PDB file of C-alpha atoms in Angstrom:
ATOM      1  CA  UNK A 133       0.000   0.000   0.000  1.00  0.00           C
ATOM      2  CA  UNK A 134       2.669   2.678   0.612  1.00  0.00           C
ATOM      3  CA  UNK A 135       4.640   1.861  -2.734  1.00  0.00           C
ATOM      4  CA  UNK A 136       0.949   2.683  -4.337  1.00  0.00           C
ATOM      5  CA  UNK A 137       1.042   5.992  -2.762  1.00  0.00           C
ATOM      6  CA  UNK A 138       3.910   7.528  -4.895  1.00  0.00           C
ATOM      7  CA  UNK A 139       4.922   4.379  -7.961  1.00  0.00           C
ATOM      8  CA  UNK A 140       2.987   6.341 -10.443  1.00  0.00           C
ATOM      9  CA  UNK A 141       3.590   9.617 -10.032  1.00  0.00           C
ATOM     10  CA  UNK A 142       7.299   8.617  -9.367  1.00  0.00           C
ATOM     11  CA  UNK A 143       7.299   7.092 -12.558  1.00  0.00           C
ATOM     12  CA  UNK A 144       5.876  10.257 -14.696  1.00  0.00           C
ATOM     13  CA  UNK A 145       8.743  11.907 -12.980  1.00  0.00           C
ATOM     14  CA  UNK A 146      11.141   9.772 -14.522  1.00  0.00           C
ATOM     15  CA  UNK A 147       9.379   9.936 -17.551  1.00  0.00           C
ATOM     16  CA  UNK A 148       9.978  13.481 -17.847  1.00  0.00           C
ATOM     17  CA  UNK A 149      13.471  13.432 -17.336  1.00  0.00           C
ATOM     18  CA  UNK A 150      13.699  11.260 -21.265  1.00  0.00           C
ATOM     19  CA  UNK A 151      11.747  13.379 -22.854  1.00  0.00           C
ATOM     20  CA  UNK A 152      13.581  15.740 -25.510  1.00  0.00           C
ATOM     21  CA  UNK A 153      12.354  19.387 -25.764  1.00  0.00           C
ATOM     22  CA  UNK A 154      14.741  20.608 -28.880  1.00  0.00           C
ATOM     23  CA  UNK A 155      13.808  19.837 -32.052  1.00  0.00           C
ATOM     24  CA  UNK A 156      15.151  20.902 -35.855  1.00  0.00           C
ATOM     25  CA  UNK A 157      11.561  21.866 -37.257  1.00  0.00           C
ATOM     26  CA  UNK A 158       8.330  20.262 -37.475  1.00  0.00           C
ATOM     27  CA  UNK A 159       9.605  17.902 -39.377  1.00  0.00           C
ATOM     28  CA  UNK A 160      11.802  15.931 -36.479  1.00  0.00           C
ATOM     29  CA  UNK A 161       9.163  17.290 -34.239  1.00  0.00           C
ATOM     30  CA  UNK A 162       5.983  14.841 -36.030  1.00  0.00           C
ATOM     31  CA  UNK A 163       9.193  11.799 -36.740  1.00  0.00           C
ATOM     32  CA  UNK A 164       9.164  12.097 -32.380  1.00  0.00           C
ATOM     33  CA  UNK A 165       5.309  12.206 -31.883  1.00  0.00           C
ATOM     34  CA  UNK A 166       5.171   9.026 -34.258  1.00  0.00           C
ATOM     35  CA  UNK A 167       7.961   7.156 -32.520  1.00  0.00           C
ATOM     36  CA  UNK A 168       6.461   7.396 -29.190  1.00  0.00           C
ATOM     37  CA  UNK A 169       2.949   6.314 -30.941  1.00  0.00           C
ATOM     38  CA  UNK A 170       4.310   3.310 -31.833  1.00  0.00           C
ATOM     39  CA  UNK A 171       6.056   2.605 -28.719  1.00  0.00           C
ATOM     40  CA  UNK A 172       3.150   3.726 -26.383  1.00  0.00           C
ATOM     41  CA  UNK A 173      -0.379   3.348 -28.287  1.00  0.00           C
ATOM     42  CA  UNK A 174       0.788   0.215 -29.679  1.00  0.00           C
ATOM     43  CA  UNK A 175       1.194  -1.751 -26.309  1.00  0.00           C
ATOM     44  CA  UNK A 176      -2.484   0.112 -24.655  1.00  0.00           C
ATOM     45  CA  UNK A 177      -4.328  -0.885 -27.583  1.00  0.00           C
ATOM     46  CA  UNK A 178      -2.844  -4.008 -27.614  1.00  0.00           C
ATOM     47  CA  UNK A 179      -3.877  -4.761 -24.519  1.00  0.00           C
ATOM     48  CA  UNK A 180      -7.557  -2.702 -24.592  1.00  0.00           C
ATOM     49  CA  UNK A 181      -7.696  -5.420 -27.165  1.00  0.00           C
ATOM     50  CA  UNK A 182      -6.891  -8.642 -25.619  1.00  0.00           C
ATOM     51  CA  UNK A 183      -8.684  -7.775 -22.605  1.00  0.00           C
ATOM     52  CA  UNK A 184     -12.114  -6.971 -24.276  1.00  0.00           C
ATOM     53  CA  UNK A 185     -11.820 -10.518 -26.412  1.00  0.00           C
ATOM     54  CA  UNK A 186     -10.563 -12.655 -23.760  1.00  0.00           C
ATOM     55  CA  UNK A 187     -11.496 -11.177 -19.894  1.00  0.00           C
ATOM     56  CA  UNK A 188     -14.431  -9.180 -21.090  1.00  0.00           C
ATOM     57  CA  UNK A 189     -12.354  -6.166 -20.892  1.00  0.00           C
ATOM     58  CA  UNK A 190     -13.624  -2.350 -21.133  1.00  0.00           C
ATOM     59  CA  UNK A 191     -14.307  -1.159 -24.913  1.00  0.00           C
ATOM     60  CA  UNK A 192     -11.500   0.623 -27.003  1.00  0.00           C
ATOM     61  CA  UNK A 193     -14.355   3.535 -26.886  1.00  0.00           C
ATOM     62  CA  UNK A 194     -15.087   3.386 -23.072  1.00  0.00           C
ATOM     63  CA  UNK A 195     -11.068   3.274 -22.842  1.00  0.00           C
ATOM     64  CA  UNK A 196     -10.491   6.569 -25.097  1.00  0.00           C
ATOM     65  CA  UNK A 197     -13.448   8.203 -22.937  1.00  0.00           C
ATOM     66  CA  UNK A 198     -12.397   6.815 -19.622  1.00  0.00           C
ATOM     67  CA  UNK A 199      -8.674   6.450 -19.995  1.00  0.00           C
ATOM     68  CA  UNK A 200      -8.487   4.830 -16.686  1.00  0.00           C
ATOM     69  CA  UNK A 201      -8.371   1.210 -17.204  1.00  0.00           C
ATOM     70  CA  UNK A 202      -5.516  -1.021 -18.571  1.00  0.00           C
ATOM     71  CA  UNK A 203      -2.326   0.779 -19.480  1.00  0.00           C
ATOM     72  CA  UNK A 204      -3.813   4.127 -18.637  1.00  0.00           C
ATOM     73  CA  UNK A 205      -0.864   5.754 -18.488  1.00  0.00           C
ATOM     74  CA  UNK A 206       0.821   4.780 -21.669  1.00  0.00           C
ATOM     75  CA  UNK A 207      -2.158   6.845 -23.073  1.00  0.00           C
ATOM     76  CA  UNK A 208      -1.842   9.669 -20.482  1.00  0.00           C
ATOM     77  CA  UNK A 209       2.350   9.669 -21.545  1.00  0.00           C
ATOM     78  CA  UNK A 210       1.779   9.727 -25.151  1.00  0.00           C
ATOM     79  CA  UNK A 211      -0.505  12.949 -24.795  1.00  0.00           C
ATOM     80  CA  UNK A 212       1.652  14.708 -22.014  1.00  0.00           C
ATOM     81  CA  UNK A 213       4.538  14.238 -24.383  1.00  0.00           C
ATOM     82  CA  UNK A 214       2.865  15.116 -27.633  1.00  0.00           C
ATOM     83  CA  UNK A 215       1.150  18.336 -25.894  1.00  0.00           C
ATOM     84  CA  UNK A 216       4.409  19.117 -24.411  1.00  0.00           C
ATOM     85  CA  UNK A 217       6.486  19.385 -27.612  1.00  0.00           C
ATOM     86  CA  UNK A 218       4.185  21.049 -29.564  1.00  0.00           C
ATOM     87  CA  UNK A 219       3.038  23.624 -27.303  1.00  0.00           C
ATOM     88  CA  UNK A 220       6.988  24.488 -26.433  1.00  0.00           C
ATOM     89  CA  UNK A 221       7.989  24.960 -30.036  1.00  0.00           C
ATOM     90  CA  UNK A 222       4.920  26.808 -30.592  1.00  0.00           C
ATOM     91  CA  UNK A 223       5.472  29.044 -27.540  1.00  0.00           C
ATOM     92  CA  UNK A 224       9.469  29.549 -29.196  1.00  0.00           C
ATOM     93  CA  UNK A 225       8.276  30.167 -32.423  1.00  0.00           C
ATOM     94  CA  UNK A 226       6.331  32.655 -31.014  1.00  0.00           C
ATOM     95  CA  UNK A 227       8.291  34.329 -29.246  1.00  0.00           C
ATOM     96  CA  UNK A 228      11.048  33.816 -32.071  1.00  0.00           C
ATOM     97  CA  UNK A 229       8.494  35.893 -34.024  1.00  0.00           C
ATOM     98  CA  UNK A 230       7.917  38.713 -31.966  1.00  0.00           C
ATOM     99  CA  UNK A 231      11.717  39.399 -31.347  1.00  0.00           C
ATOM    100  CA  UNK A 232      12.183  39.951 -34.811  1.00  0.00           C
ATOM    101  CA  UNK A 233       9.374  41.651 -35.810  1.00  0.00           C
ATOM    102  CA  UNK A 234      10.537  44.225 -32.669  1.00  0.00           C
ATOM    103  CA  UNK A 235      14.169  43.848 -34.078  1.00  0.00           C
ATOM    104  CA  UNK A 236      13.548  44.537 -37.488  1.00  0.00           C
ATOM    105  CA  UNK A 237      11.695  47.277 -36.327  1.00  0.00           C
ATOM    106  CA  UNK A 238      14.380  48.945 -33.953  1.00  0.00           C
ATOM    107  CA  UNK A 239      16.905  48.486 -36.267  1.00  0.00           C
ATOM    108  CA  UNK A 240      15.803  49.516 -39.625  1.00  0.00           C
ATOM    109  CA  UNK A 241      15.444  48.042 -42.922  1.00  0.00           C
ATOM    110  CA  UNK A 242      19.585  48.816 -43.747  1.00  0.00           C
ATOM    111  CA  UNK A 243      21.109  47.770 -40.408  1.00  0.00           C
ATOM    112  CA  UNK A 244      18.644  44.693 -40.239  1.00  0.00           C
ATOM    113  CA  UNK A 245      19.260  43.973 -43.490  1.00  0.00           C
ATOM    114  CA  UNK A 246      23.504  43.616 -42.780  1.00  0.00           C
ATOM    115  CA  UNK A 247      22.181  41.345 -40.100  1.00  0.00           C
ATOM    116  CA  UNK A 248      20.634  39.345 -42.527  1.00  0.00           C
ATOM    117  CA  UNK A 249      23.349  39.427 -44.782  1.00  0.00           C
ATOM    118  CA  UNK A 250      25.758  38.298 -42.243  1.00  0.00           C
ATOM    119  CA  UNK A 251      23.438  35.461 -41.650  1.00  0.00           C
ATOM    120  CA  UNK A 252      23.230  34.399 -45.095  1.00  0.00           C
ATOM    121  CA  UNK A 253      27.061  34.168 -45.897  1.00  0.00           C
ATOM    122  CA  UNK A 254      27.458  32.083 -41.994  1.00  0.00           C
ATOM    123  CA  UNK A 255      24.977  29.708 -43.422  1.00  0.00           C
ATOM    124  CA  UNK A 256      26.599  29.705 -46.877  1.00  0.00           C
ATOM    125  CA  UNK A 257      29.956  28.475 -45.196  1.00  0.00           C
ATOM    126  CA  UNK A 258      28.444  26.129 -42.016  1.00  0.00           C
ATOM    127  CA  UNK A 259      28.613  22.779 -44.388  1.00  0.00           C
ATOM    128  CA  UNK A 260      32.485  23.378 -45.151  1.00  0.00           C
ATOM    129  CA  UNK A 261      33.092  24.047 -41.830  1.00  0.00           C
ATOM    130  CA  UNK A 262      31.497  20.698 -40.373  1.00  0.00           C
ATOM    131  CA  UNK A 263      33.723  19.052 -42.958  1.00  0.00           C
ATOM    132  CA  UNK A 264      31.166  16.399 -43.012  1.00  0.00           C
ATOM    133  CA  UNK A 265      31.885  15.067 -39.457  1.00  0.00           C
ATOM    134  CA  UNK A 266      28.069  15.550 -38.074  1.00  0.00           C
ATOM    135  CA  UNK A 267      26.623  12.640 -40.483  1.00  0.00           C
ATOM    136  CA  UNK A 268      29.183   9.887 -39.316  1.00  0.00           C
ATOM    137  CA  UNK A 269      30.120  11.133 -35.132  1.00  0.00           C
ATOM    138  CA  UNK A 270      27.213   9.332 -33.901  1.00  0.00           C
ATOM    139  CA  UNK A 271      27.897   5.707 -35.849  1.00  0.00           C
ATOM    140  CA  UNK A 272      31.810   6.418 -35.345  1.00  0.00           C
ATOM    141  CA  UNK A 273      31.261   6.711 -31.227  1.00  0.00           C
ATOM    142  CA  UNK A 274      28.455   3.582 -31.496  1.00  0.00           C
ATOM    143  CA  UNK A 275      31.255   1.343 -33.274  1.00  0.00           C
ATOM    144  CA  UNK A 276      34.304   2.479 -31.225  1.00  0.00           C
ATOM    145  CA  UNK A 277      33.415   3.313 -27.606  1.00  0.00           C
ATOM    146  CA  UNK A 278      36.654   2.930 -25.860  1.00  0.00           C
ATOM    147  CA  UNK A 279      38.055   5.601 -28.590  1.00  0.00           C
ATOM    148  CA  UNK A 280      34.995   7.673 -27.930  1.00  0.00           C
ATOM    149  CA  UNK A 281      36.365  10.845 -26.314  1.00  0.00           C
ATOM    150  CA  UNK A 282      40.065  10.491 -28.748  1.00  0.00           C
ATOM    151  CA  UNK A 283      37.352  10.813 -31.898  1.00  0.00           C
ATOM    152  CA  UNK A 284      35.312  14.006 -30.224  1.00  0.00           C
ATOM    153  CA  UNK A 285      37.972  15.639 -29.730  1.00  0.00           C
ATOM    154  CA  UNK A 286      40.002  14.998 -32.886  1.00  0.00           C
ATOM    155  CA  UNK A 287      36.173  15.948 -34.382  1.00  0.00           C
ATOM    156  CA  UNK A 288      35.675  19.379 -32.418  1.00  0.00           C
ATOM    157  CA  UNK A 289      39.113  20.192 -33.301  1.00  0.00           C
ATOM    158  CA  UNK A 290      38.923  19.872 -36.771  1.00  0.00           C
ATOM    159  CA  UNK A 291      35.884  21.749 -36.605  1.00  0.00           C
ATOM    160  CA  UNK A 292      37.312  24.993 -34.954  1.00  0.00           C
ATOM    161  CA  UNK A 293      40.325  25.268 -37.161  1.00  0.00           C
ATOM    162  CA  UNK A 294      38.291  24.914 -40.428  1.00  0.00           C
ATOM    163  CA  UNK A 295      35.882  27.303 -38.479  1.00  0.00           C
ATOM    164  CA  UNK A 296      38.996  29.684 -37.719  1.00  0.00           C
ATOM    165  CA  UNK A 297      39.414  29.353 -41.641  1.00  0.00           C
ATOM    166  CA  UNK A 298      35.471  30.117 -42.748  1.00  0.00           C
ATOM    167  CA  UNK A 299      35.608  33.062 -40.373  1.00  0.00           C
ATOM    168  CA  UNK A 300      38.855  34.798 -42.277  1.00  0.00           C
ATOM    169  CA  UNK A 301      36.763  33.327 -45.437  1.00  0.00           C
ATOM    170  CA  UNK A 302      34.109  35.843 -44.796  1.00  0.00           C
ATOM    171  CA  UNK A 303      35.964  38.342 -43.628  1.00  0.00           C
ATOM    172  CA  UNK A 304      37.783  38.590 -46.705  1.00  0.00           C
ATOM    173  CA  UNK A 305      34.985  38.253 -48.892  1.00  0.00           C
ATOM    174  CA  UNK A 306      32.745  40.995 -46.831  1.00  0.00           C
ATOM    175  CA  UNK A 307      36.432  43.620 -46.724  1.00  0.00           C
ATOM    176  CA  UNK A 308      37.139  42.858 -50.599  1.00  0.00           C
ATOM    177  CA  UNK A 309      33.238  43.319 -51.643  1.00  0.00           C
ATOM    178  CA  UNK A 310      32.351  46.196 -49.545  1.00  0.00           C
ATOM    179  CA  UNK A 311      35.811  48.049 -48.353  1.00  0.00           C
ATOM    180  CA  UNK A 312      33.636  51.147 -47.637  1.00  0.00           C
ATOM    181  CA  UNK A 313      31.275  49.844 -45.235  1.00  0.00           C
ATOM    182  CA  UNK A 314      33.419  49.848 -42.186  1.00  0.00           C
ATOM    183  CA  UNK A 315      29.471  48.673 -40.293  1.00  0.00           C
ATOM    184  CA  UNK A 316      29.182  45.531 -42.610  1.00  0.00           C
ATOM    185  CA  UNK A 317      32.777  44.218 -42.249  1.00  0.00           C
ATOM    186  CA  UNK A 318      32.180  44.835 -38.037  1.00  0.00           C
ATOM    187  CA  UNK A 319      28.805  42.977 -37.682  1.00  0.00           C
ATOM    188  CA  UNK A 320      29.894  39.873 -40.193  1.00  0.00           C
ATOM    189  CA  UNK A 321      32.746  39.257 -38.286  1.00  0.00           C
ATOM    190  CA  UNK A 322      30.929  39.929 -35.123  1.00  0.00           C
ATOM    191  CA  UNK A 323      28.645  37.090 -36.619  1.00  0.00           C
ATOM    192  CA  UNK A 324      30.860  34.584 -38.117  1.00  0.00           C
ATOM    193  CA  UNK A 325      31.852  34.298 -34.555  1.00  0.00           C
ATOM    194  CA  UNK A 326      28.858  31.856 -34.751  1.00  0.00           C
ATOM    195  CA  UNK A 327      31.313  29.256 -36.187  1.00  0.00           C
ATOM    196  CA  UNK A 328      33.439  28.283 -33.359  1.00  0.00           C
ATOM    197  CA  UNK A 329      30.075  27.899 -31.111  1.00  0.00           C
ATOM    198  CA  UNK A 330      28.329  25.724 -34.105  1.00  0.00           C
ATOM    199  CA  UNK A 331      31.652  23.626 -34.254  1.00  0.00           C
ATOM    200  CA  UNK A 332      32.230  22.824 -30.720  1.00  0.00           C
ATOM    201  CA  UNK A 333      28.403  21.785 -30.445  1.00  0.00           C
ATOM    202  CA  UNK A 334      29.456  18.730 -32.259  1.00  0.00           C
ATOM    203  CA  UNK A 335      30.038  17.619 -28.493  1.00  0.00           C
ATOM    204  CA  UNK A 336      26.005  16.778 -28.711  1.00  0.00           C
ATOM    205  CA  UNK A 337      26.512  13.827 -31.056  1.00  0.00           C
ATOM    206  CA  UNK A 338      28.440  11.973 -28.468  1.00  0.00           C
ATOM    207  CA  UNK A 339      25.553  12.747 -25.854  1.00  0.00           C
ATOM    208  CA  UNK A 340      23.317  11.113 -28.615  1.00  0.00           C
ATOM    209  CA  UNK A 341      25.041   8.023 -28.939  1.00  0.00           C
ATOM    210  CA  UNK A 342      25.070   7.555 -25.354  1.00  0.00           C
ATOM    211  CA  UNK A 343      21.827   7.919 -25.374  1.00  0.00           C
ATOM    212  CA  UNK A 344      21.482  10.893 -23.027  1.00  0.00           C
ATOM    213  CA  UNK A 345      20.033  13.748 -25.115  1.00  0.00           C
ATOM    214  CA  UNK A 346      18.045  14.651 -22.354  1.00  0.00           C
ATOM    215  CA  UNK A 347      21.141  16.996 -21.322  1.00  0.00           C
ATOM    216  CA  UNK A 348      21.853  18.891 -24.385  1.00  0.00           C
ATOM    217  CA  UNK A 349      17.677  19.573 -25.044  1.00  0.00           C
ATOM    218  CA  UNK A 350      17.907  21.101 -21.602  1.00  0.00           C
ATOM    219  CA  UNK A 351      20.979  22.813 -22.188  1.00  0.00           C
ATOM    220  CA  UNK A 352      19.862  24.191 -25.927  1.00  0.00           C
ATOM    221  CA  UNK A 353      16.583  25.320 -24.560  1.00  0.00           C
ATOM    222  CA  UNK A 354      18.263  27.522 -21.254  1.00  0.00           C
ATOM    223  CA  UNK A 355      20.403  28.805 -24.214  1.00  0.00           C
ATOM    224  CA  UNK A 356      17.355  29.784 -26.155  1.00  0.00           C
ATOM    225  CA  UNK A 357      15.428  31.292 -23.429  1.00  0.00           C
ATOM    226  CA  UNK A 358      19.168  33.252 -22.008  1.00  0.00           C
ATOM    227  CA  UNK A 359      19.675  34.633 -25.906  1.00  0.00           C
ATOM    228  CA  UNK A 360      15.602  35.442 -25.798  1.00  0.00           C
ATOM    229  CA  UNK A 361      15.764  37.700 -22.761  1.00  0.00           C
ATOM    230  CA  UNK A 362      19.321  39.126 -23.656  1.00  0.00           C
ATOM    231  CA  UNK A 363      17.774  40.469 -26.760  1.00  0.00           C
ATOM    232  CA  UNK A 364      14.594  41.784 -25.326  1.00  0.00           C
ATOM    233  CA  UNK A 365      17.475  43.542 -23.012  1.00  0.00           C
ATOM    234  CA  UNK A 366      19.357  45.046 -25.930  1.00  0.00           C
ATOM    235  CA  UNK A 367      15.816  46.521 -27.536  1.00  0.00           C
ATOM    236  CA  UNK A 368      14.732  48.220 -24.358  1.00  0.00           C
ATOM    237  CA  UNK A 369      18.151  49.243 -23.779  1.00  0.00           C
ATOM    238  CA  UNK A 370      18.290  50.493 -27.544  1.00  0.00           C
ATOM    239  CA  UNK A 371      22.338  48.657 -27.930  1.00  0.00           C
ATOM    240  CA  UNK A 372      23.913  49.060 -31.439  1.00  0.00           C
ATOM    241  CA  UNK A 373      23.674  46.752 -34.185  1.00  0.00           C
ATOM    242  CA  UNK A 374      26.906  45.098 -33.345  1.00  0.00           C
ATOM    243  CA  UNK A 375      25.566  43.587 -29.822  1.00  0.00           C
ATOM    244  CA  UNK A 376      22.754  42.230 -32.109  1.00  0.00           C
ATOM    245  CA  UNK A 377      25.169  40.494 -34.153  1.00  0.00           C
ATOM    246  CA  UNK A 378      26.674  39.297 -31.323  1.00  0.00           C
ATOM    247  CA  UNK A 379      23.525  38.438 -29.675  1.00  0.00           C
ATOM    248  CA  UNK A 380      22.786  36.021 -32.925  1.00  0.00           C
ATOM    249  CA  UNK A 381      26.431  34.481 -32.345  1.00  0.00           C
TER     250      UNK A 381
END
């Protein structure tokens, strides 16, 4: 009787700690929802199923309006999770919206526009500056553990030099294309700064082959709320374009 005082609710608690809260898009978000379908609805209609044929079990129907027979909570988990991820990337996408609109606004169609740009030529060079190495970490730790930490770091550095190199890549490009513009050459290289951060988050990949991606979700969404409120801080403080550029690296 006292284990049935706290088993269930310990075990949502434990649930919560697997659950990932970054995702890459709606894409990766709906690939997520469906896993968990299959891992969760599967089994608690399943067993709705062999308990209505053979111990003249509860309906599927009376068991989707009165989730609290069988499995009930690999229903109740499936919806906590789906609910939770979609409502959080809603709520950042949101609030991603809002803090440009109020950006672009501060800053003006010509200094949000050299943000832009900057953006543009980071993304242009963030392929050649993962050389590759973020399709094959995760299979490379998998198939040699012991050599695990030798290969991420071998990986991350790598990564910063031929981030080192992008950076004096756009430099160049930005000095040699628009010499005048003291402003544009600042706030690209203020961006491209963005490199060495993108490569040393390579360091996620081993947390995903040892299966604990828990820790960087957490860790990426802190980050997103932190950058959130810094640059709701620069707008009502009314900073220069260069903190947003660094704001965005």
């Amino acid at each position: 009787r006292y284990i049935y005082s706290f088993h269930m609710p310990f075990f949502m608690i434990l649930s919560g700690f697997t659950v990932r809260s970054h995702f890459n898009g709606w894409n990766e978000i709906f690939k997520s929802i469906w896993k968990r379908a299959i891992n969760l609805l599967l089994p608690f209609f399943s067993w709705a199923l062999i308990s209505y044929c053979f111990f003249n079990g509860a309906s599927i129907g009376e068991i989707l309006l009165q989730p609290d027979k069988g499995l009930w909570f690999l229903y109740t988990l499936f919806w906590i999770f789906s609910l939770f991820i979609i409502i959080t990337h809603i709520v950042q996408a949101v609030l991603g919206l809002f803090i440009s609109m109020f950006t672009a606004r501060y800053l003006g169609p010509s200094n949000y526009g050299v943000i832009n740009y900057a953006a543009s030529l980071v993304a242009f060079v963030a392929p050649i500056m993962y050389l590759g190495l973020s399709n094959i970490l995760v299979q490379e730790f998998i198939n040699n553990l012991e050599k695990s930490g030798e290969t991420l770091g071998t990986a991350i550095t790598m990564s910063i030099i031929s981030a080192c190199l992008c950076i004096a890549g756009i430099i160049s490009f930005v000095y040699i294309t628009s010499r005048s513009e003291t402003e544009t050459i600042i706030v690209c290289s203020l961006y491209s700064v963005l490199l060495i951060f993108q490569a040393i988050d390579l360091i996620k990949y081993w947390f995903q082959a040892k299966l604990l991606s828990k820790y960087t979700s957490v860790v990426s969404l802190a980050a997103y709320i932190v950058v959130a409120i810094y640059k709701i801080f620069l707008l009502i403080s009314g900073k220069s374009v260069f903190w947003f550029a660094i704001s965005n690296a």
